[in-house]
Every structure is written in structure tokens, then in C-alpha cells.
Amino acid sequence: MTLLTGETEVFSSEPAASSGCVVAFLAKRQTDGGPAIYGDGDYRRLMAVLEQLRDEGWLLSFRAMFDPQSNVLPMALDSGFAHPWDLSGAFEAPGLSAALAGTVRLEQAGWGRLFTTEWLLGPREFATVRGSGPALERNWGFMALWEWNDAWCEATAQQRRDYDAECDVAFKGDLALNINIAGRHRLDWAHSWHHLGIWETDRPETVDKAISGHEDAADFMFTTSRHVVGKVRPLAELLLPERA
């Protein structure tokens, strides 16, 4: 895969990291005041499909992207407190065909009865990078979707390299805040967004501090972005049917 931007001191495109395909989702509950169409049977089928996907090699949380061998539960972001999407997150499938088939299986198992969902699929472009500092609980997640704007398209190759170097300073600041960065995924083969970035962090205030560093580095000069922040919670909780 040809990179849209080059490798940097922070990000590398190791071949071993390029086989996975992200399955990101922005989901809103279908609650219109009418009778619930999602019930206990849907929940059981959906949890069974998630277990099958994990057995097939899917990574079903941000955490699993850093520790694939860990026995972490399927997780997502509880994001409705700040966004139109009640549930946000990302899995990583073994490949594109598996990713496409997996979304169909999830929708048919009951996901489509619970949510209206924007699915975003694309190959891994850069490897994961771990933050520096002591071990801590990373109970919050952050997702950044962005597309390169007209100014980036018109910039010279040297201007883009200078821009990447400035952004690298900001990303080093993220790592110094002990934020884990799940590399970068490429989305533009089928979406208007070009890339997805995923962070693991300890609290929203850390994200806010990190974004200030990106603003100082003029990170958004060449991009249009959408940011999503949420509390990491087990899908076994987030997918439960609502009780009257």
C-alpha cells in the first residue's frame, strides 16, 4: 500500500502491522418511543457472534490492538454524553474480507436492531506506539477521523514534510503524557475520511491537554477533523436491552 504521508520518528509502517483491517463504528440507539425491537434473544446472538469473531482472530477493543494475546473483553466507548453517537469504537479484523463479512454478521445478529451505525473500514497503515511513563488504567478512549484539505493538496512535498515534522513534535507530546497511540488506519478507499487515529488514555483532561499541543503545532492547518471521546466500557454492558 502506498502511504499518503511518509513515515516519521513516531510512526512506522512495519509490514507485520499492515495486515489488519479496522472496523470502526459510530452508532446511535434506535429509540423513537415505540416498542423495543431489540430484546434478550438479540443480545444473546450478538454476544455469541462477538465471541466467534474473537476466536477468528479479531481484536475487539483498543486494548487488544496493543496486547493481542491478552484476554481482554470486547470493549467500546460510551460516548453519548458528548456526541450524537451513543456507542463508538473500533475493532480490528484479520483482513478486509473478514471485516466486511463481520459487519454483516453483527448487523444480522441484532446490532442493526439496536443501532443505526456508520461503519468505517480500512487497512492498518502505521504500527502502534506506546506512551512513556508508569503503568496506569486507561479507561478513556479517543478517536480522530480526518481528511486532508485543499491546502494540503496544494502544498509542495517539502511543505508537507515540514508539516509532518511539526506534527511529530505534538505526537511526542502525546506519548510523554502516557497516551497509547494505535498507529493509523487508512480509510479513503471507501470513505470521505482519509485516516483514523485511536488513543488510549486515563481521563478526558489528558486528551484536552494533548489536543492543545496539536493546536500549537498547527496540526489542523492541513486537515478537517472529527474527534470522539468516550469512557471505555464492556460491550456486554453497553449492548444490554433497555428495560421499561
PDB file of C-alpha atoms in Angstrom:
ATOM      1  CA  MET A   1       0.000   0.000   0.000  1.00  0.00           C
ATOM      2  CA  THR A   2       1.345   3.426  -0.960  1.00  0.00           C
ATOM      3  CA  LEU A   3       1.392   5.798   2.024  1.00  0.00           C
ATOM      4  CA  LEU A   4      -0.411   9.126   1.720  1.00  0.00           C
ATOM      5  CA  THR A   5       2.226  10.595   4.029  1.00  0.00           C
ATOM      6  CA  GLY A   6       5.679   9.314   4.878  1.00  0.00           C
ATOM      7  CA  GLU A   7       6.962   7.596   7.983  1.00  0.00           C
ATOM      8  CA  THR A   8       8.149   9.792  10.841  1.00  0.00           C
ATOM      9  CA  GLU A   9      10.172   9.417  14.020  1.00  0.00           C
ATOM     10  CA  VAL A  10       6.962   8.413  15.815  1.00  0.00           C
ATOM     11  CA  PHE A  11       5.144   6.350  13.176  1.00  0.00           C
ATOM     12  CA  SER A  12       6.450   3.439  11.139  1.00  0.00           C
ATOM     13  CA  SER A  13       4.728   1.229   8.562  1.00  0.00           C
ATOM     14  CA  GLU A  14       6.090  -2.152   9.605  1.00  0.00           C
ATOM     15  CA  PRO A  15       4.903  -4.908   7.231  1.00  0.00           C
ATOM     16  CA  ALA A  16       3.709  -7.035  10.140  1.00  0.00           C
ATOM     17  CA  ALA A  17       1.423  -4.219  11.235  1.00  0.00           C
ATOM     18  CA  SER A  18      -0.241  -3.785   7.850  1.00  0.00           C
ATOM     19  CA  SER A  19      -2.386  -6.910   7.571  1.00  0.00           C
ATOM     20  CA  GLY A  20      -5.163  -5.915   9.975  1.00  0.00           C
ATOM     21  CA  CYS A  21      -8.265  -4.011   8.895  1.00  0.00           C
ATOM     22  CA  VAL A  22     -10.014  -1.614  11.237  1.00  0.00           C
ATOM     23  CA  VAL A  23     -13.768  -1.881  11.757  1.00  0.00           C
ATOM     24  CA  ALA A  24     -14.701   1.439  13.332  1.00  0.00           C
ATOM     25  CA  PHE A  25     -18.254   2.349  14.256  1.00  0.00           C
ATOM     26  CA  LEU A  26     -20.298   5.384  15.255  1.00  0.00           C
ATOM     27  CA  ALA A  27     -23.654   4.085  16.472  1.00  0.00           C
ATOM     28  CA  LYS A  28     -26.868   5.711  17.671  1.00  0.00           C
ATOM     29  CA  ARG A  29     -29.554   3.789  19.529  1.00  0.00           C
ATOM     30  CA  GLN A  30     -32.869   3.385  17.709  1.00  0.00           C
ATOM     31  CA  THR A  31     -35.152   4.840  20.358  1.00  0.00           C
ATOM     32  CA  ASP A  32     -38.238   6.543  18.950  1.00  0.00           C
ATOM     33  CA  GLY A  33     -40.619   5.997  21.835  1.00  0.00           C
ATOM     34  CA  GLY A  34     -42.173   2.933  20.216  1.00  0.00           C
ATOM     35  CA  PRO A  35     -41.971  -0.709  21.301  1.00  0.00           C
ATOM     36  CA  ALA A  36     -38.442  -2.038  21.639  1.00  0.00           C
ATOM     37  CA  ILE A  37     -37.358  -4.127  18.654  1.00  0.00           C
ATOM     38  CA  TYR A  38     -34.138  -5.332  20.311  1.00  0.00           C
ATOM     39  CA  GLY A  39     -34.531  -7.925  23.011  1.00  0.00           C
ATOM     40  CA  ASP A  40     -32.808 -10.594  25.065  1.00  0.00           C
ATOM     41  CA  GLY A  41     -32.578 -13.017  22.150  1.00  0.00           C
ATOM     42  CA  ASP A  42     -30.828 -10.408  20.017  1.00  0.00           C
ATOM     43  CA  TYR A  43     -28.423  -9.699  22.857  1.00  0.00           C
ATOM     44  CA  ARG A  44     -27.501 -13.370  23.248  1.00  0.00           C
ATOM     45  CA  ARG A  45     -26.969 -13.786  19.499  1.00  0.00           C
ATOM     46  CA  LEU A  46     -24.859 -10.646  19.337  1.00  0.00           C
ATOM     47  CA  MET A  47     -22.629 -11.713  22.217  1.00  0.00           C
ATOM     48  CA  ALA A  48     -22.212 -15.127  20.559  1.00  0.00           C
ATOM     49  CA  VAL A  49     -21.077 -13.501  17.294  1.00  0.00           C
ATOM     50  CA  LEU A  50     -18.570 -11.341  19.173  1.00  0.00           C
ATOM     51  CA  GLU A  51     -17.156 -14.486  20.777  1.00  0.00           C
ATOM     52  CA  GLN A  52     -16.918 -16.146  17.359  1.00  0.00           C
ATOM     53  CA  LEU A  53     -15.117 -13.126  15.906  1.00  0.00           C
ATOM     54  CA  ARG A  54     -12.598 -13.174  18.741  1.00  0.00           C
ATOM     55  CA  ASP A  55     -11.965 -16.878  18.081  1.00  0.00           C
ATOM     56  CA  GLU A  56     -11.390 -15.987  14.414  1.00  0.00           C
ATOM     57  CA  GLY A  57      -8.617 -13.552  15.311  1.00  0.00           C
ATOM     58  CA  TRP A  58     -10.471 -10.268  15.660  1.00  0.00           C
ATOM     59  CA  LEU A  59      -9.196  -7.675  18.129  1.00  0.00           C
ATOM     60  CA  LEU A  60     -12.338  -6.406  19.843  1.00  0.00           C
ATOM     61  CA  SER A  61     -11.058  -3.395  21.780  1.00  0.00           C
ATOM     62  CA  PHE A  62      -8.460  -0.646  21.672  1.00  0.00           C
ATOM     63  CA  ARG A  63      -6.539  -2.539  24.371  1.00  0.00           C
ATOM     64  CA  ALA A  64      -6.300  -5.669  22.240  1.00  0.00           C
ATOM     65  CA  MET A  65      -4.593  -3.683  19.477  1.00  0.00           C
ATOM     66  CA  PHE A  66      -1.662  -3.205  21.851  1.00  0.00           C
ATOM     67  CA  ASP A  67      -1.791  -6.623  23.528  1.00  0.00           C
ATOM     68  CA  PRO A  68      -3.311  -9.075  21.010  1.00  0.00           C
ATOM     69  CA  GLN A  69      -2.656 -12.059  23.283  1.00  0.00           C
ATOM     70  CA  SER A  70      -4.458 -10.548  26.262  1.00  0.00           C
ATOM     71  CA  ASN A  71      -7.813 -11.985  27.246  1.00  0.00           C
ATOM     72  CA  VAL A  72      -9.484  -8.575  27.277  1.00  0.00           C
ATOM     73  CA  LEU A  73     -13.258  -8.420  26.919  1.00  0.00           C
ATOM     74  CA  PRO A  74     -14.902  -6.773  23.889  1.00  0.00           C
ATOM     75  CA  MET A  75     -14.985  -3.054  24.665  1.00  0.00           C
ATOM     76  CA  ALA A  76     -16.268   0.191  23.160  1.00  0.00           C
ATOM     77  CA  LEU A  77     -16.722   3.839  24.080  1.00  0.00           C
ATOM     78  CA  ASP A  78     -19.767   5.127  25.924  1.00  0.00           C
ATOM     79  CA  SER A  79     -19.843   8.415  24.011  1.00  0.00           C
ATOM     80  CA  GLY A  80     -23.441   9.645  24.162  1.00  0.00           C
ATOM     81  CA  PHE A  81     -22.711  12.178  26.903  1.00  0.00           C
ATOM     82  CA  ALA A  82     -20.784  14.364  24.434  1.00  0.00           C
ATOM     83  CA  HIS A  83     -21.698  13.203  20.928  1.00  0.00           C
ATOM     84  CA  PRO A  84     -24.676  12.194  18.753  1.00  0.00           C
ATOM     85  CA  TRP A  85     -23.399   8.599  18.918  1.00  0.00           C
ATOM     86  CA  ASP A  86     -24.310   6.553  21.986  1.00  0.00           C
ATOM     87  CA  LEU A  87     -21.638   3.976  21.172  1.00  0.00           C
ATOM     88  CA  SER A  88     -18.320   4.455  19.371  1.00  0.00           C
ATOM     89  CA  GLY A  89     -15.239   2.335  18.956  1.00  0.00           C
ATOM     90  CA  ALA A  90     -13.143   0.156  16.715  1.00  0.00           C
ATOM     91  CA  PHE A  91     -12.248  -3.487  16.229  1.00  0.00           C
ATOM     92  CA  GLU A  92      -9.513  -4.893  14.034  1.00  0.00           C
ATOM     93  CA  ALA A  93     -10.297  -7.787  11.695  1.00  0.00           C
ATOM     94  CA  PRO A  94      -7.655 -10.101  10.175  1.00  0.00           C
ATOM     95  CA  GLY A  95      -8.321  -8.637   6.715  1.00  0.00           C
ATOM     96  CA  LEU A  96     -10.720  -6.634   4.571  1.00  0.00           C
ATOM     97  CA  SER A  97     -12.918  -9.565   3.510  1.00  0.00           C
ATOM     98  CA  ALA A  98     -13.289 -10.636   7.137  1.00  0.00           C
ATOM     99  CA  ALA A  99     -14.107  -7.059   8.120  1.00  0.00           C
ATOM    100  CA  LEU A 100     -16.892  -6.732   5.560  1.00  0.00           C
ATOM    101  CA  ALA A 101     -18.379 -10.125   6.408  1.00  0.00           C
ATOM    102  CA  GLY A 102     -18.112  -9.420  10.131  1.00  0.00           C
ATOM    103  CA  THR A 103     -20.143  -6.227   9.966  1.00  0.00           C
ATOM    104  CA  VAL A 104     -22.911  -8.116   8.145  1.00  0.00           C
ATOM    105  CA  ARG A 105     -22.893 -10.836  10.808  1.00  0.00           C
ATOM    106  CA  LEU A 106     -23.065  -8.268  13.602  1.00  0.00           C
ATOM    107  CA  GLU A 107     -25.922  -6.369  11.954  1.00  0.00           C
ATOM    108  CA  GLN A 108     -27.895  -9.576  11.340  1.00  0.00           C
ATOM    109  CA  ALA A 109     -27.303 -10.881  14.866  1.00  0.00           C
ATOM    110  CA  GLY A 110     -29.037  -7.879  16.419  1.00  0.00           C
ATOM    111  CA  TRP A 111     -26.724  -4.874  16.134  1.00  0.00           C
ATOM    112  CA  GLY A 112     -28.905  -3.453  13.357  1.00  0.00           C
ATOM    113  CA  ARG A 113     -31.997  -3.726  15.563  1.00  0.00           C
ATOM    114  CA  LEU A 114     -30.306  -1.750  18.326  1.00  0.00           C
ATOM    115  CA  PHE A 115     -28.301   0.870  16.403  1.00  0.00           C
ATOM    116  CA  THR A 116     -28.126   2.887  13.241  1.00  0.00           C
ATOM    117  CA  THR A 117     -24.407   2.712  12.518  1.00  0.00           C
ATOM    118  CA  GLU A 118     -21.781   4.356  10.377  1.00  0.00           C
ATOM    119  CA  TRP A 119     -19.179   1.647   9.718  1.00  0.00           C
ATOM    120  CA  LEU A 120     -15.674   2.701   8.648  1.00  0.00           C
ATOM    121  CA  LEU A 121     -13.284   0.057   7.314  1.00  0.00           C
ATOM    122  CA  GLY A 122      -9.671   0.303   6.240  1.00  0.00           C
ATOM    123  CA  PRO A 123      -6.226  -1.312   6.450  1.00  0.00           C
ATOM    124  CA  ARG A 124      -3.665  -0.595   9.126  1.00  0.00           C
ATOM    125  CA  GLU A 125      -1.101   1.906   7.862  1.00  0.00           C
ATOM    126  CA  PHE A 126       1.184   2.594  10.856  1.00  0.00           C
ATOM    127  CA  ALA A 127       2.145   0.421  13.823  1.00  0.00           C
ATOM    128  CA  THR A 128       1.016   1.048  17.401  1.00  0.00           C
ATOM    129  CA  VAL A 129       3.119   3.283  19.663  1.00  0.00           C
ATOM    130  CA  ARG A 130       3.078   3.082  23.460  1.00  0.00           C
ATOM    131  CA  GLY A 131       3.148   6.082  25.752  1.00  0.00           C
ATOM    132  CA  SER A 132       6.029   6.650  28.129  1.00  0.00           C
ATOM    133  CA  GLY A 133       5.521   6.513  31.872  1.00  0.00           C
ATOM    134  CA  PRO A 134       4.297   4.217  34.628  1.00  0.00           C
ATOM    135  CA  ALA A 135       1.565   1.637  34.160  1.00  0.00           C
ATOM    136  CA  LEU A 136      -1.880   3.168  34.600  1.00  0.00           C
ATOM    137  CA  GLU A 137      -5.546   2.483  33.978  1.00  0.00           C
ATOM    138  CA  ARG A 138      -6.522   3.748  30.535  1.00  0.00           C
ATOM    139  CA  ASN A 139     -10.281   3.878  30.928  1.00  0.00           C
ATOM    140  CA  TRP A 140     -10.916   6.531  28.288  1.00  0.00           C
ATOM    141  CA  GLY A 141     -10.599   6.406  24.528  1.00  0.00           C
ATOM    142  CA  PHE A 142     -10.257   8.979  21.780  1.00  0.00           C
ATOM    143  CA  MET A 143     -10.853   8.610  18.052  1.00  0.00           C
ATOM    144  CA  ALA A 144      -9.735  11.103  15.416  1.00  0.00           C
ATOM    145  CA  LEU A 145     -11.059  10.949  11.871  1.00  0.00           C
ATOM    146  CA  TRP A 146      -9.528  13.348   9.392  1.00  0.00           C
ATOM    147  CA  GLU A 147      -9.244  14.209   5.744  1.00  0.00           C
ATOM    148  CA  TRP A 148      -6.540  16.223   4.036  1.00  0.00           C
ATOM    149  CA  ASN A 149      -7.912  19.586   2.906  1.00  0.00           C
ATOM    150  CA  ASP A 150      -7.308  21.686  -0.214  1.00  0.00           C
ATOM    151  CA  ALA A 151      -4.329  23.432   1.386  1.00  0.00           C
ATOM    152  CA  TRP A 152      -2.587  20.064   1.851  1.00  0.00           C
ATOM    153  CA  CYS A 153      -3.363  19.085  -1.748  1.00  0.00           C
ATOM    154  CA  GLU A 154      -1.778  22.332  -2.966  1.00  0.00           C
ATOM    155  CA  ALA A 155       1.273  22.136  -0.673  1.00  0.00           C
ATOM    156  CA  THR A 156       4.684  21.171  -2.017  1.00  0.00           C
ATOM    157  CA  ALA A 157       6.395  17.959  -0.961  1.00  0.00           C
ATOM    158  CA  GLN A 158       8.761  19.964   1.263  1.00  0.00           C
ATOM    159  CA  GLN A 159       5.876  21.823   2.904  1.00  0.00           C
ATOM    160  CA  ARG A 160       4.236  18.502   3.697  1.00  0.00           C
ATOM    161  CA  ARG A 161       7.459  17.119   5.174  1.00  0.00           C
ATOM    162  CA  ASP A 162       7.842  20.236   7.326  1.00  0.00           C
ATOM    163  CA  TYR A 163       4.246  19.850   8.455  1.00  0.00           C
ATOM    164  CA  ASP A 164       4.780  16.172   9.354  1.00  0.00           C
ATOM    165  CA  ALA A 165       7.836  17.143  11.404  1.00  0.00           C
ATOM    166  CA  GLU A 166       5.814  19.737  13.323  1.00  0.00           C
ATOM    167  CA  CYS A 167       3.042  17.231  13.972  1.00  0.00           C
ATOM    168  CA  ASP A 168       5.620  14.707  15.176  1.00  0.00           C
ATOM    169  CA  VAL A 169       6.501  17.144  17.956  1.00  0.00           C
ATOM    170  CA  ALA A 170       2.859  17.103  19.047  1.00  0.00           C
ATOM    171  CA  PHE A 171       2.674  13.303  18.873  1.00  0.00           C
ATOM    172  CA  LYS A 172       5.804  13.039  21.005  1.00  0.00           C
ATOM    173  CA  GLY A 173       3.965  15.245  23.483  1.00  0.00           C
ATOM    174  CA  ASP A 174       1.060  12.780  23.460  1.00  0.00           C
ATOM    175  CA  LEU A 175       3.423   9.911  24.241  1.00  0.00           C
ATOM    176  CA  ALA A 176       5.005  11.968  27.034  1.00  0.00           C
ATOM    177  CA  LEU A 177       1.501  12.236  28.531  1.00  0.00           C
ATOM    178  CA  ASN A 178       1.476   8.411  28.601  1.00  0.00           C
ATOM    179  CA  ILE A 179      -1.105   8.162  25.833  1.00  0.00           C
ATOM    180  CA  ASN A 180      -1.032   4.964  23.785  1.00  0.00           C
ATOM    181  CA  ILE A 181      -1.499   5.600  20.055  1.00  0.00           C
ATOM    182  CA  ALA A 182      -2.862   2.717  17.980  1.00  0.00           C
ATOM    183  CA  GLY A 183      -0.890   3.722  14.907  1.00  0.00           C
ATOM    184  CA  ARG A 184      -3.015   4.877  11.995  1.00  0.00           C
ATOM    185  CA  HIS A 185      -5.572   3.270   9.687  1.00  0.00           C
ATOM    186  CA  ARG A 186      -6.311   4.218   6.088  1.00  0.00           C
ATOM    187  CA  LEU A 187      -9.972   4.833   5.209  1.00  0.00           C
ATOM    188  CA  ASP A 188     -10.049   6.704   1.904  1.00  0.00           C
ATOM    189  CA  TRP A 189     -10.510   3.625  -0.285  1.00  0.00           C
ATOM    190  CA  ALA A 190     -14.238   3.705   0.583  1.00  0.00           C
ATOM    191  CA  HIS A 191     -14.894   6.771   2.765  1.00  0.00           C
ATOM    192  CA  SER A 192     -14.573  10.541   2.652  1.00  0.00           C
ATOM    193  CA  TRP A 193     -12.264  10.382   5.673  1.00  0.00           C
ATOM    194  CA  HIS A 194      -8.639   9.608   4.842  1.00  0.00           C
ATOM    195  CA  HIS A 195      -7.415   8.291   8.211  1.00  0.00           C
ATOM    196  CA  LEU A 196      -8.365   7.100  11.684  1.00  0.00           C
ATOM    197  CA  GLY A 197      -6.246   7.590  14.776  1.00  0.00           C
ATOM    198  CA  ILE A 198      -7.049   5.883  18.099  1.00  0.00           C
ATOM    199  CA  TRP A 199      -5.752   6.763  21.567  1.00  0.00           C
ATOM    200  CA  GLU A 200      -5.926   5.047  24.958  1.00  0.00           C
ATOM    201  CA  THR A 201      -5.714   7.428  27.893  1.00  0.00           C
ATOM    202  CA  ASP A 202      -6.534   7.850  31.564  1.00  0.00           C
ATOM    203  CA  ARG A 203      -9.004  10.754  31.512  1.00  0.00           C
ATOM    204  CA  PRO A 204     -10.573  13.418  29.263  1.00  0.00           C
ATOM    205  CA  GLU A 205      -8.322  16.131  30.701  1.00  0.00           C
ATOM    206  CA  THR A 206      -5.292  14.335  29.260  1.00  0.00           C
ATOM    207  CA  VAL A 207      -6.912  14.337  25.816  1.00  0.00           C
ATOM    208  CA  ASP A 208      -7.655  18.049  26.136  1.00  0.00           C
ATOM    209  CA  LYS A 209      -4.049  18.795  27.044  1.00  0.00           C
ATOM    210  CA  ALA A 210      -2.781  16.707  24.136  1.00  0.00           C
ATOM    211  CA  ILE A 211      -5.095  18.398  21.625  1.00  0.00           C
ATOM    212  CA  SER A 212      -3.821  21.782  22.810  1.00  0.00           C
ATOM    213  CA  GLY A 213      -0.357  20.605  21.827  1.00  0.00           C
ATOM    214  CA  HIS A 214      -1.622  19.698  18.364  1.00  0.00           C
ATOM    215  CA  GLU A 215      -3.234  23.121  18.024  1.00  0.00           C
ATOM    216  CA  ASP A 216       0.072  24.766  18.964  1.00  0.00           C
ATOM    217  CA  ALA A 217       1.789  22.709  16.251  1.00  0.00           C
ATOM    218  CA  ALA A 218      -0.799  23.855  13.666  1.00  0.00           C
ATOM    219  CA  ASP A 219      -1.823  20.222  13.178  1.00  0.00           C
ATOM    220  CA  PHE A 220      -5.221  21.265  11.832  1.00  0.00           C
ATOM    221  CA  MET A 221      -3.841  23.614   9.177  1.00  0.00           C
ATOM    222  CA  PHE A 222      -3.992  20.851   6.576  1.00  0.00           C
ATOM    223  CA  THR A 223      -6.919  18.773   7.870  1.00  0.00           C
ATOM    224  CA  THR A 224     -10.636  18.664   8.533  1.00  0.00           C
ATOM    225  CA  SER A 225     -11.228  16.510  11.610  1.00  0.00           C
ATOM    226  CA  ARG A 226     -13.892  14.796  13.681  1.00  0.00           C
ATOM    227  CA  HIS A 227     -12.994  13.854  17.254  1.00  0.00           C
ATOM    228  CA  VAL A 228     -14.819  11.412  19.526  1.00  0.00           C
ATOM    229  CA  VAL A 229     -14.088  10.811  23.211  1.00  0.00           C
ATOM    230  CA  GLY A 230     -15.722   8.269  25.495  1.00  0.00           C
ATOM    231  CA  LYS A 231     -15.469   6.078  28.570  1.00  0.00           C
ATOM    232  CA  VAL A 232     -14.267   2.549  27.829  1.00  0.00           C
ATOM    233  CA  ARG A 233     -16.887   0.003  28.905  1.00  0.00           C
ATOM    234  CA  PRO A 234     -17.546  -3.687  28.208  1.00  0.00           C
ATOM    235  CA  LEU A 235     -19.843  -4.346  25.271  1.00  0.00           C
ATOM    236  CA  ALA A 236     -21.575  -6.910  27.469  1.00  0.00           C
ATOM    237  CA  GLU A 237     -22.925  -3.880  29.381  1.00  0.00           C
ATOM    238  CA  LEU A 238     -23.366  -1.442  26.514  1.00  0.00           C
ATOM    239  CA  LEU A 239     -25.400  -3.879  24.403  1.00  0.00           C
ATOM    240  CA  LEU A 240     -27.894  -4.859  27.110  1.00  0.00           C
ATOM    241  CA  PRO A 241     -31.557  -4.303  26.159  1.00  0.00           C
ATOM    242  CA  GLU A 242     -33.156  -1.291  27.786  1.00  0.00           C
ATOM    243  CA  ARG A 243     -35.714  -2.144  30.437  1.00  0.00           C
ATOM    244  CA  ALA A 244     -39.022  -0.313  30.695  1.00  0.00           C
TER     245      ALA A 244
END
